[in-house]
Amino acid sequence: MLDKFMKHTVIPEDKNLCWIWQGVKDRDGYGVLNATRAPRFAYSQFIGVIPNGMFVCHSCDNRACVNPQHLWLGTPAQNSRDRDLKGRGKYKLPTIKYGKDNPKTKLTENQVREIRHLREEGLSYYRLAKIYPVTIQTIRSICLHEIWKWVK
Ligand SMILES: [Zn+2]
């Protein structure tokens, strides 16, 4: 598997730069190696075990990158990285909170970030709509940045 990984990866002379995956990619732009996302493979191969429920995230924002040094473990709720390395327990699905101040606003900005992140990690619109108090259409619009555009 490592051979295959290396064969599909372009490692620049400066190994601190992004290693670009040249093999198959999924529709989200992540490399795929034997049904595993290439960054996950890179992480487990070069850094260590990925605990259950944890996600491999890019510090470089380059989805095609598989440089283990650019990868870190996080839960979806940890976009802010704050609670990152304290790593207690498994990732739990977020609790639903309805906006208090404005009854028409059903989501918080953090939830919007989570939704986008979970989508990137492969959750379907359908599943996200089960988790959050909005419709599939709303989930889709959030993921396509048609709404909540100001949330980065
Ligand atoms: Zn990178």
PDB file of N, CA and C in Angstrom, residues 56-90:
ATOM      1  N   VAL A  56      -9.026  13.578   9.771  1.00  0.00           N
ATOM      2  CA  VAL A  56      -7.731  14.123   9.393  1.00  0.00           C
ATOM      3  C   VAL A  56      -7.985  15.427   8.632  1.00  0.00           C
ATOM      4  N   CYS A  57      -7.443  16.511   9.142  1.00  0.00           N
ATOM      5  CA  CYS A  57      -7.672  17.823   8.556  1.00  0.00           C
ATOM      6  C   CYS A  57      -6.367  18.360   7.980  1.00  0.00           C
ATOM      7  N   HIS A  58      -6.505  19.281   7.064  1.00  0.00           N
ATOM      8  CA  HIS A  58      -5.332  19.887   6.440  1.00  0.00           C
ATOM      9  C   HIS A  58      -5.025  21.232   7.078  1.00  0.00           C
ATOM     10  N   SER A  59      -3.784  21.449   7.448  1.00  0.00           N
ATOM     11  CA  SER A  59      -3.424  22.786   7.902  1.00  0.00           C
ATOM     12  C   SER A  59      -3.153  23.684   6.706  1.00  0.00           C
ATOM     13  N   CYS A  60      -2.944  23.090   5.546  1.00  0.00           N
ATOM     14  CA  CYS A  60      -2.602  23.876   4.360  1.00  0.00           C
ATOM     15  C   CYS A  60      -3.807  24.154   3.463  1.00  0.00           C
ATOM     16  N   ASP A  61      -4.966  23.612   3.832  1.00  0.00           N
ATOM     17  CA  ASP A  61      -6.171  23.827   3.028  1.00  0.00           C
ATOM     18  C   ASP A  61      -6.058  23.306   1.609  1.00  0.00           C
ATOM     19  N   ASN A  62      -5.160  22.408   1.385  1.00  0.00           N
ATOM     20  CA  ASN A  62      -4.982  21.842   0.054  1.00  0.00           C
ATOM     21  C   ASN A  62      -5.431  20.386   0.110  1.00  0.00           C
ATOM     22  N   ARG A  63      -6.595  20.143  -0.425  1.00  0.00           N
ATOM     23  CA  ARG A  63      -7.172  18.799  -0.283  1.00  0.00           C
ATOM     24  C   ARG A  63      -6.363  17.732  -0.993  1.00  0.00           C
ATOM     25  N   ALA A  64      -5.651  18.137  -2.017  1.00  0.00           N
ATOM     26  CA  ALA A  64      -4.853  17.160  -2.757  1.00  0.00           C
ATOM     27  C   ALA A  64      -3.554  16.837  -2.029  1.00  0.00           C
ATOM     28  N   CYS A  65      -3.297  17.556  -0.954  1.00  0.00           N
ATOM     29  CA  CYS A  65      -2.027  17.391  -0.242  1.00  0.00           C
ATOM     30  C   CYS A  65      -2.071  16.178   0.678  1.00  0.00           C
ATOM     31  N   VAL A  66      -0.977  15.406   0.690  1.00  0.00           N
ATOM     32  CA  VAL A  66      -0.889  14.252   1.584  1.00  0.00           C
ATOM     33  C   VAL A  66       0.391  14.312   2.417  1.00  0.00           C
ATOM     34  N   ASN A  67       0.940  15.507   2.562  1.00  0.00           N
ATOM     35  CA  ASN A  67       2.120  15.658   3.416  1.00  0.00           C
ATOM     36  C   ASN A  67       1.704  15.485   4.868  1.00  0.00           C
ATOM     37  N   PRO A  68       2.220  14.423   5.534  1.00  0.00           N
ATOM     38  CA  PRO A  68       1.766  14.162   6.902  1.00  0.00           C
ATOM     39  C   PRO A  68       1.976  15.353   7.839  1.00  0.00           C
ATOM     40  N   GLN A  69       2.976  16.160   7.519  1.00  0.00           N
ATOM     41  CA  GLN A  69       3.215  17.321   8.383  1.00  0.00           C
ATOM     42  C   GLN A  69       2.120  18.373   8.260  1.00  0.00           C
ATOM     43  N   HIS A  70       1.347  18.270   7.219  1.00  0.00           N
ATOM     44  CA  HIS A  70       0.266  19.246   7.026  1.00  0.00           C
ATOM     45  C   HIS A  70      -1.070  18.716   7.514  1.00  0.00           C
ATOM     46  N   LEU A  71      -1.027  17.561   8.158  1.00  0.00           N
ATOM     47  CA  LEU A  71      -2.275  16.930   8.573  1.00  0.00           C
ATOM     48  C   LEU A  71      -2.398  16.969  10.087  1.00  0.00           C
ATOM     49  N   TRP A  72      -3.592  17.184  10.533  1.00  0.00           N
ATOM     50  CA  TRP A  72      -3.843  17.150  11.977  1.00  0.00           C
ATOM     51  C   TRP A  72      -5.190  16.510  12.232  1.00  0.00           C
ATOM     52  N   LEU A  73      -5.349  16.006  13.446  1.00  0.00           N
ATOM     53  CA  LEU A  73      -6.590  15.324  13.788  1.00  0.00           C
ATOM     54  C   LEU A  73      -7.558  16.296  14.428  1.00  0.00           C
ATOM     55  N   GLY A  74      -8.787  16.215  14.024  1.00  0.00           N
ATOM     56  CA  GLY A  74      -9.773  17.077  14.651  1.00  0.00           C
ATOM     57  C   GLY A  74     -11.147  16.468  14.583  1.00  0.00           C
ATOM     58  N   THR A  75     -12.026  16.940  15.447  1.00  0.00           N
ATOM     59  CA  THR A  75     -13.428  16.600  15.317  1.00  0.00           C
ATOM     60  C   THR A  75     -14.061  17.708  14.495  1.00  0.00           C
ATOM     61  N   PRO A  76     -15.193  17.414  13.891  1.00  0.00           N
ATOM     62  CA  PRO A  76     -15.838  18.453  13.073  1.00  0.00           C
ATOM     63  C   PRO A  76     -16.125  19.717  13.870  1.00  0.00           C
ATOM     64  N   ALA A  77     -16.419  19.545  15.127  1.00  0.00           N
ATOM     65  CA  ALA A  77     -16.762  20.708  15.943  1.00  0.00           C
ATOM     66  C   ALA A  77     -15.529  21.561  16.225  1.00  0.00           C
ATOM     67  N   GLN A  78     -14.389  21.052  15.842  1.00  0.00           N
ATOM     68  CA  GLN A  78     -13.141  21.715  16.188  1.00  0.00           C
ATOM     69  C   GLN A  78     -12.559  22.528  15.066  1.00  0.00           C
ATOM     70  N   ASN A  79     -13.368  23.074  14.226  1.00  0.00           N
ATOM     71  CA  ASN A  79     -12.816  23.920  13.195  1.00  0.00           C
ATOM     72  C   ASN A  79     -11.934  24.977  13.825  1.00  0.00           C
ATOM     73  N   SER A  80     -12.332  25.427  14.949  1.00  0.00           N
ATOM     74  CA  SER A  80     -11.567  26.469  15.632  1.00  0.00           C
ATOM     75  C   SER A  80     -10.303  25.907  16.278  1.00  0.00           C
ATOM     76  N   ARG A  81     -10.152  24.583  16.263  1.00  0.00           N
ATOM     77  CA  ARG A  81      -8.952  23.937  16.794  1.00  0.00           C
ATOM     78  C   ARG A  81      -8.743  24.103  18.288  1.00  0.00           C
ATOM     79  N   ASP A  82      -9.553  24.930  18.922  1.00  0.00           N
ATOM     80  CA  ASP A  82      -9.279  25.255  20.322  1.00  0.00           C
ATOM     81  C   ASP A  82      -9.160  24.020  21.192  1.00  0.00           C
ATOM     82  N   ARG A  83     -10.186  23.210  21.106  1.00  0.00           N
ATOM     83  CA  ARG A  83     -10.231  22.045  21.992  1.00  0.00           C
ATOM     84  C   ARG A  83      -9.433  20.892  21.404  1.00  0.00           C
ATOM     85  N   ASP A  84      -8.814  21.180  20.288  1.00  0.00           N
ATOM     86  CA  ASP A  84      -8.160  20.143  19.491  1.00  0.00           C
ATOM     87  C   ASP A  84      -7.373  19.127  20.294  1.00  0.00           C
ATOM     88  N   LEU A  85      -6.250  19.512  20.805  1.00  0.00           N
ATOM     89  CA  LEU A  85      -5.315  18.521  21.315  1.00  0.00           C
ATOM     90  C   LEU A  85      -5.648  18.010  22.704  1.00  0.00           C
ATOM     91  N   LYS A  86      -6.674  18.574  23.312  1.00  0.00           N
ATOM     92  CA  LYS A  86      -7.081  18.042  24.602  1.00  0.00           C
ATOM     93  C   LYS A  86      -7.717  16.673  24.421  1.00  0.00           C
ATOM     94  N   GLY A  87      -8.204  16.452  23.203  1.00  0.00           N
ATOM     95  CA  GLY A  87      -8.725  15.173  22.760  1.00  0.00           C
ATOM     96  C   GLY A  87      -9.361  14.285  23.795  1.00  0.00           C
ATOM     97  N   ARG A  88     -10.487  14.672  24.308  1.00  0.00           N
ATOM     98  CA  ARG A  88     -11.181  13.792  25.242  1.00  0.00           C
ATOM     99  C   ARG A  88     -12.248  13.032  24.511  1.00  0.00           C
ATOM    100  N   GLY A  89     -12.219  11.751  24.613  1.00  0.00           N
ATOM    101  CA  GLY A  89     -13.337  10.947  24.141  1.00  0.00           C
ATOM    102  C   GLY A  89     -13.616  11.080  22.664  1.00  0.00           C
ATOM    103  N   LYS A  90     -14.696  10.513  22.287  1.00  0.00           N
ATOM    104  CA  LYS A  90     -15.036  10.463  20.890  1.00  0.00           C
ATOM    105  C   LYS A  90     -15.864  11.655  20.495  1.00  0.00           C
TER     106      LYS A  90
END
